[in-house]
Every structure is written in structure tokens, then in C-alpha cells.
PDB file of C-alpha atoms in Angstrom:
ATOM      1  CA  MET A  71       0.000   0.000   0.000  1.00 41.00           C
ATOM      2  CA  LYS A  72       2.867   2.397   0.790  1.00 41.00           C
ATOM      3  CA  LYS A  73       4.426   1.760  -2.628  1.00 39.00           C
ATOM      4  CA  LEU A  74       1.072   2.427  -4.302  1.00 37.00           C
ATOM      5  CA  LEU A  75       0.656   5.692  -2.405  1.00 38.00           C
ATOM      6  CA  LEU A  76       4.209   6.742  -3.305  1.00 35.00           C
ATOM      7  CA  ALA A  77       3.588   5.975  -6.989  1.00 34.00           C
ATOM      8  CA  VAL A  78       0.283   7.832  -6.857  1.00 35.00           C
ATOM      9  CA  ALA A  79       1.945  10.846  -5.208  1.00 37.00           C
ATOM     10  CA  LEU A  80       4.203  11.161  -8.251  1.00 33.00           C
ATOM     11  CA  LEU A  81       1.145  11.367 -10.521  1.00 33.00           C
ATOM     12  CA  ILE A  82      -1.032  13.539  -8.268  1.00 34.00           C
ATOM     13  CA  ALA A  83      -2.995  16.506  -9.577  1.00 33.00           C
ATOM     14  CA  THR A  84      -2.901  17.813 -13.117  1.00 34.00           C
ATOM     15  CA  ILE A  85      -0.273  19.490 -15.219  1.00 36.00           C
ATOM     16  CA  THR A  86      -0.313  23.150 -16.173  1.00 37.00           C
ATOM     17  CA  ASN A  87       2.221  25.662 -17.388  1.00 40.00           C
ATOM     18  CA  ALA A  88       3.216  23.237 -20.127  1.00 44.00           C
ATOM     19  CA  GLN A  89       4.540  24.122 -23.556  1.00 57.00           C
ATOM     20  CA  LYS A  90       2.982  23.281 -26.909  1.00 70.00           C
ATOM     21  CA  GLY A  91       3.776  19.717 -27.983  1.00 76.00           C
ATOM     22  CA  SER A  92       4.325  18.371 -24.466  1.00 81.00           C
ATOM     23  CA  ILE A  93       2.766  15.390 -22.706  1.00 81.00           C
ATOM     24  CA  LEU A  94       0.961  16.031 -19.438  1.00 79.00           C
ATOM     25  CA  LEU A  95       0.581  13.392 -16.712  1.00 80.00           C
ATOM     26  CA  GLY A  96      -1.292  13.779 -13.492  1.00 78.00           C
ATOM     27  CA  GLY A  97      -4.329  12.957 -11.475  1.00 76.00           C
ATOM     28  CA  ASN A  98      -5.862  13.131  -8.030  1.00 77.00           C
ATOM     29  CA  VAL A  99      -6.017  10.861  -5.023  1.00 79.00           C
ATOM     30  CA  GLY A 100      -8.917  11.302  -2.662  1.00 80.00           C
ATOM     31  CA  PHE A 101      -9.883   9.809   0.679  1.00 83.00           C
ATOM     32  CA  ASP A 102     -12.593  10.652   3.163  1.00 83.00           C
ATOM     33  CA  SER A 103     -14.081   8.999   6.205  1.00 88.00           C
ATOM     34  CA  GLU A 104     -17.357   9.822   7.913  1.00 88.00           C
ATOM     35  CA  LYS A 105     -18.790   8.497  11.165  1.00 89.00           C
ATOM     36  CA  ILE A 106     -22.300   9.229  12.377  1.00 87.00           C
ATOM     37  CA  GLY A 107     -23.309   7.271  15.469  1.00 86.00           C
ATOM     38  CA  ASP A 108     -22.506   3.603  14.800  1.00 87.00           C
ATOM     39  CA  SER A 109     -22.425   4.088  11.026  1.00 87.00           C
ATOM     40  CA  LYS A 110     -19.047   4.586   9.336  1.00 91.00           C
ATOM     41  CA  ALA A 111     -18.294   5.218   5.647  1.00 90.00           C
ATOM     42  CA  THR A 112     -14.908   5.410   3.908  1.00 92.00           C
ATOM     43  CA  ASN A 113     -14.309   6.490   0.335  1.00 90.00           C
ATOM     44  CA  PHE A 114     -11.095   6.227  -1.745  1.00 91.00           C
ATOM     45  CA  GLU A 115     -10.573   7.389  -5.351  1.00 89.00           C
ATOM     46  CA  PHE A 116      -7.619   7.529  -7.753  1.00 88.00           C
ATOM     47  CA  SER A 117      -8.135   9.665 -10.880  1.00 87.00           C
ATOM     48  CA  PRO A 118      -5.252   9.738 -13.417  1.00 87.00           C
ATOM     49  CA  LYS A 119      -5.055  12.021 -16.494  1.00 87.00           C
ATOM     50  CA  VAL A 120      -2.912  11.976 -19.620  1.00 88.00           C
ATOM     51  CA  GLY A 121      -3.002  14.854 -22.080  1.00 89.00           C
ATOM     52  CA  TYR A 122      -1.274  16.451 -25.045  1.00 91.00           C
ATOM     53  CA  GLN A 123      -0.792  20.219 -25.230  1.00 88.00           C
ATOM     54  CA  PHE A 124      -1.791  21.014 -28.804  1.00 90.00           C
ATOM     55  CA  ALA A 125      -1.553  24.832 -28.482  1.00 90.00           C
ATOM     56  CA  ASP A 126       0.200  27.214 -26.091  1.00 86.00           C
ATOM     57  CA  ASN A 127      -2.733  27.383 -23.639  1.00 89.00           C
ATOM     58  CA  TRP A 128      -4.795  24.315 -24.599  1.00 93.00           C
ATOM     59  CA  THR A 129      -4.492  20.655 -23.610  1.00 90.00           C
ATOM     60  CA  ALA A 130      -6.752  17.707 -24.485  1.00 95.00           C
ATOM     61  CA  GLY A 131      -6.595  14.189 -23.148  1.00 95.00           C
ATOM     62  CA  VAL A 132      -8.167  11.231 -21.407  1.00 96.00           C
ATOM     63  CA  GLU A 133      -9.065  10.856 -17.751  1.00 95.00           C
ATOM     64  CA  GLY A 134     -10.275   7.997 -15.626  1.00 94.00           C
ATOM     65  CA  ALA A 135     -11.102   7.115 -12.055  1.00 93.00           C
ATOM     66  CA  ILE A 136     -11.373   4.045  -9.895  1.00 96.00           C
ATOM     67  CA  GLY A 137     -12.863   4.230  -6.444  1.00 94.00           C
ATOM     68  CA  THR A 138     -14.395   2.316  -3.573  1.00 95.00           C
ATOM     69  CA  LEU A 139     -17.079   3.210  -1.055  1.00 91.00           C
ATOM     70  CA  ASP A 140     -17.276   1.060   2.070  1.00 92.00           C
ATOM     71  CA  VAL A 141     -20.230   1.642   4.399  1.00 90.00           C
ATOM     72  CA  LYS A 142     -20.340  -0.431   7.596  1.00 87.00           C
ATOM     73  CA  GLY A 143     -23.005  -3.113   7.267  1.00 85.00           C
ATOM     74  CA  LEU A 144     -23.436  -2.729   3.492  1.00 86.00           C
ATOM     75  CA  GLU A 145     -21.764  -4.269   0.459  1.00 85.00           C
ATOM     76  CA  LYS A 146     -18.557  -2.522  -0.662  1.00 91.00           C
ATOM     77  CA  THR A 147     -19.172  -0.512  -3.856  1.00 93.00           C
ATOM     78  CA  GLU A 148     -16.614  -0.016  -6.623  1.00 96.00           C
ATOM     79  CA  ASN A 149     -16.955   2.690  -9.256  1.00 94.00           C
ATOM     80  CA  TYR A 150     -15.161   3.479 -12.503  1.00 96.00           C
ATOM     81  CA  LYS A 151     -15.036   6.472 -14.836  1.00 96.00           C
ATOM     82  CA  ILE A 152     -13.453   6.994 -18.259  1.00 98.00           C
ATOM     83  CA  GLY A 153     -13.703  10.126 -20.369  1.00 97.00           C
ATOM     84  CA  GLY A 154     -11.968  13.062 -21.930  1.00 97.00           C
ATOM     85  CA  PHE A 155     -10.942  16.517 -20.777  1.00 96.00           C
ATOM     86  CA  VAL A 156      -9.948  19.888 -22.183  1.00 97.00           C
ATOM     87  CA  ARG A 157      -7.811  22.334 -20.219  1.00 93.00           C
ATOM     88  CA  TYR A 158      -7.163  26.021 -20.660  1.00 95.00           C
ATOM     89  CA  SER A 159      -4.185  27.460 -18.762  1.00 90.00           C
ATOM     90  CA  THR A 160      -2.689  30.911 -18.618  1.00 92.00           C
ATOM     91  CA  SER A 161       0.393  32.258 -16.843  1.00 89.00           C
ATOM     92  CA  LEU A 162      -0.163  34.981 -14.285  1.00 93.00           C
ATOM     93  CA  SER A 163       3.607  35.318 -13.690  1.00 90.00           C
ATOM     94  CA  GLU A 164       6.704  33.084 -13.869  1.00 86.00           C
ATOM     95  CA  LEU A 165       5.616  31.527 -10.586  1.00 89.00           C
ATOM     96  CA  PHE A 166       1.792  31.287 -10.893  1.00 91.00           C
ATOM     97  CA  SER A 167      -0.589  29.954 -13.532  1.00 90.00           C
ATOM     98  CA  PHE A 168      -4.368  29.620 -13.587  1.00 93.00           C
ATOM     99  CA  TYR A 169      -6.062  26.616 -15.217  1.00 91.00           C
ATOM    100  CA  ALA A 170      -9.571  25.307 -15.781  1.00 94.00           C
ATOM    101  CA  ASP A 171     -10.474  21.707 -16.716  1.00 92.00           C
ATOM    102  CA  LEU A 172     -13.691  20.661 -18.426  1.00 96.00           C
ATOM    103  CA  GLY A 173     -14.249  16.887 -18.438  1.00 96.00           C
ATOM    104  CA  ALA A 174     -17.001  14.445 -19.415  1.00 98.00           C
ATOM    105  CA  GLY A 175     -17.406  10.712 -19.858  1.00 98.00           C
ATOM    106  CA  TYR A 176     -18.926   7.370 -18.906  1.00 97.00           C
ATOM    107  CA  GLN A 177     -19.235   5.945 -15.392  1.00 96.00           C
ATOM    108  CA  ASN A 178     -20.182   2.589 -13.868  1.00 95.00           C
ATOM    109  CA  THR A 179     -20.745   1.441 -10.295  1.00 92.00           C
ATOM    110  CA  SER A 180     -20.903  -2.132  -8.973  1.00 90.00           C
ATOM    111  CA  LEU A 181     -24.066  -1.323  -6.982  1.00 79.00           C
ATOM    112  CA  ASN A 182     -26.816  -2.849  -9.194  1.00 80.00           C
ATOM    113  CA  ASN A 183     -24.430  -2.414 -12.154  1.00 87.00           C
ATOM    114  CA  ALA A 184     -25.559   1.211 -12.548  1.00 91.00           C
ATOM    115  CA  LYS A 185     -24.221   3.092 -15.590  1.00 95.00           C
ATOM    116  CA  GLY A 186     -24.333   6.712 -16.652  1.00 95.00           C
ATOM    117  CA  MET A 187     -22.507   9.888 -17.619  1.00 97.00           C
ATOM    118  CA  TYR A 188     -20.584  12.588 -15.761  1.00 97.00           C
ATOM    119  CA  ALA A 189     -19.361  16.133 -16.463  1.00 97.00           C
ATOM    120  CA  SER A 190     -17.160  18.464 -14.410  1.00 95.00           C
ATOM    121  CA  PHE A 191     -15.626  21.929 -14.397  1.00 95.00           C
ATOM    122  CA  ASP A 192     -12.604  22.396 -12.090  1.00 91.00           C
ATOM    123  CA  PRO A 193     -10.506  25.594 -11.909  1.00 93.00           C
ATOM    124  CA  GLY A 194      -7.169  25.670 -10.096  1.00 90.00           C
ATOM    125  CA  LEU A 195      -3.875  27.436  -9.402  1.00 90.00           C
ATOM    126  CA  PHE A 196      -0.438  26.074 -10.345  1.00 86.00           C
ATOM    127  CA  ILE A 197       2.749  27.174  -8.542  1.00 89.00           C
ATOM    128  CA  ASN A 198       5.874  26.515 -10.624  1.00 85.00           C
ATOM    129  CA  MET A 199       8.614  25.211  -8.330  1.00 84.00           C
ATOM    130  CA  LYS A 200      11.411  24.176 -10.735  1.00 79.00           C
ATOM    131  CA  ARG A 201      11.847  22.659 -14.236  1.00 73.00           C
ATOM    132  CA  GLY A 202       8.188  21.847 -14.809  1.00 70.00           C
ATOM    133  CA  PHE A 203       7.629  20.514 -11.284  1.00 73.00           C
ATOM    134  CA  GLY A 204       5.011  22.343  -9.313  1.00 75.00           C
ATOM    135  CA  LEU A 205       2.130  22.388  -6.855  1.00 80.00           C
ATOM    136  CA  ASN A 206      -1.535  22.434  -7.847  1.00 78.00           C
ATOM    137  CA  PHE A 207      -4.298  23.907  -5.702  1.00 85.00           C
ATOM    138  CA  SER A 208      -8.036  23.629  -6.296  1.00 86.00           C
ATOM    139  CA  ILE A 209     -10.939  24.568  -4.037  1.00 83.00           C
ATOM    140  CA  GLY A 210     -13.781  22.767  -5.797  1.00 87.00           C
ATOM    141  CA  GLY A 211     -15.857  23.107  -8.925  1.00 92.00           C
ATOM    142  CA  ILE A 212     -19.114  22.132 -10.589  1.00 95.00           C
ATOM    143  CA  THR A 213     -20.093  18.503 -11.210  1.00 94.00           C
ATOM    144  CA  TYR A 214     -23.011  16.686 -12.830  1.00 97.00           C
ATOM    145  CA  ASP A 215     -23.605  12.948 -12.979  1.00 93.00           C
ATOM    146  CA  ASN A 216     -26.392  10.469 -13.612  1.00 94.00           C
ATOM    147  CA  LEU A 217     -26.710   6.727 -12.990  1.00 92.00           C
ATOM    148  CA  ASP A 218     -29.291   4.169 -14.124  1.00 92.00           C
ATOM    149  CA  GLY A 219     -29.229   0.766 -12.418  1.00 85.00           C
ATOM    150  CA  LYS A 220     -31.241  -2.433 -12.323  1.00 80.00           C
ATOM    151  CA  ASN A 221     -34.279  -2.121 -10.028  1.00 78.00           C
ATOM    152  CA  ASP A 222     -33.184   1.388  -8.953  1.00 78.00           C
ATOM    153  CA  PRO A 223     -34.653   4.755  -9.881  1.00 83.00           C
ATOM    154  CA  ARG A 224     -32.517   6.982 -12.110  1.00 88.00           C
ATOM    155  CA  GLN A 225     -30.144   9.160 -10.045  1.00 90.00           C
ATOM    156  CA  GLU A 226     -29.075  12.647 -11.110  1.00 95.00           C
ATOM    157  CA  ARG A 227     -26.777  14.954  -9.129  1.00 93.00           C
ATOM    158  CA  LEU A 228     -25.634  18.512  -9.667  1.00 96.00           C
ATOM    159  CA  GLY A 229     -22.879  19.688  -7.325  1.00 94.00           C
ATOM    160  CA  PHE A 230     -21.490  23.156  -6.711  1.00 93.00           C
ATOM    161  CA  ASN A 231     -18.668  22.753  -4.203  1.00 88.00           C
ATOM    162  CA  PHE A 232     -16.497  25.875  -4.483  1.00 85.00           C
ATOM    163  CA  GLY A 233     -14.833  26.428  -1.115  1.00 79.00           C
ATOM    164  CA  LYS A 234     -15.990  23.062   0.269  1.00 79.00           C
ATOM    165  CA  THR A 235     -13.015  21.011  -0.897  1.00 76.00           C
ATOM    166  CA  LEU A 236      -9.265  21.482  -1.066  1.00 76.00           C
ATOM    167  CA  ASN A 237      -7.068  19.518  -3.447  1.00 76.00           C
ATOM    168  CA  ILE A 238      -3.274  19.861  -3.292  1.00 73.00           C
ATOM    169  CA  GLY A 239      -0.888  17.940  -5.486  1.00 70.00           C
ATOM    170  CA  ILE A 240       2.371  17.885  -7.394  1.00 67.00           C
ATOM    171  CA  SER A 241       2.832  17.781 -11.149  1.00 71.00           C
ATOM    172  CA  LYS A 242       5.454  17.453 -13.864  1.00 68.00           C
ATOM    173  CA  ASN A 243       5.526  18.548 -17.520  1.00 71.00           C
ATOM    174  CA  PHE A 244       7.255  16.169 -19.952  1.00 73.00           C
ATOM    175  CA  GLY A 245       8.417  17.891 -23.134  1.00 71.00           C
ATOM    176  CA  LEU A 246       8.754  15.965 -26.375  1.00 61.00           C
TER     177      LEU A 246
END
């Protein structure tokens, strides 16, 4: 598990401040735990991204996610996502850059084999540390998803979580 977390830490967050023609690698790792009375829920998600910067400020690529939700007394649920993303980034100075990701794709959860679509908009701030390495900061975004499962009603969610979450990661730009 420690080796997995170390490997994931190297791919955390998303890449910005890249140059045209470069490959971008990144992603997010998320974990949360909630306890209310005797009920406890834990959630883990790993979301990698790979993109190609086709213009000075624009990147396009693929993204995915694999996650688990474990609620005490219930069956463990696994979920998967695969889709695409487009990123716009702009330098504010040599040290800071602003970026915004727009992503959409397909999702599946093991609970009643539910399937559906997702979409997200996530802005963030990149701090350039040295030679393409940097820190990424995000404080939330806008999400939409829907799921349709066997014997379950259709689920639709719209989330607006600016200021409710904090994502911090590292990133690296790989030039070609």
C-alpha cells in the first residue's frame, strides 16, 4: 500500500504551465471517512489524467477514475469512470498559472451495475517550483452525474462545491 501511495503521489494533480507539444501526466487521489453514530463510511478514489498540449494554452486528453465506497453493514461498492478533458491554462507570472479543466465521460458502479454519464468543471492554481515541477491547488468546482441501475430509480446529481473542498498535489511537464 505504501508503494502504491508513493507511486500515486508522483502522478497527483494535473499538469499546467506546459509548452505546446508536451505530454501532461497527473491525477488526483482522494480519501474521506465519515462516522455518524454507529455508522461509518470510507471512500477512496484515484483519478489519473494523460493529455497532449496542442496549443500554447490548450491541452486535451483522457481521464479515468477508480474508487471504492465502504459503508459499515453494506456491500462494498466499486466505481469506474473513463472520459476526456480539455484544459485552458494561462500564466499569471513566472511563478503562478491559472487553469480550468472541463471533463465528461462514462461511469459505472458495482451497486446494481448502474451506468451513466458525468461532467465536471474544475478551476485551479499552479505554482511553478522548478523545471516543470510544481504544486496544484483547487478549491472545488461544478459537477453533474447520472446513474441508471437495475431495479433502482434513475439518479441525477448537480454539485457546486467551491470552497468546500481542497485539493493539493504535485505535477510534472514532460516535453517531447
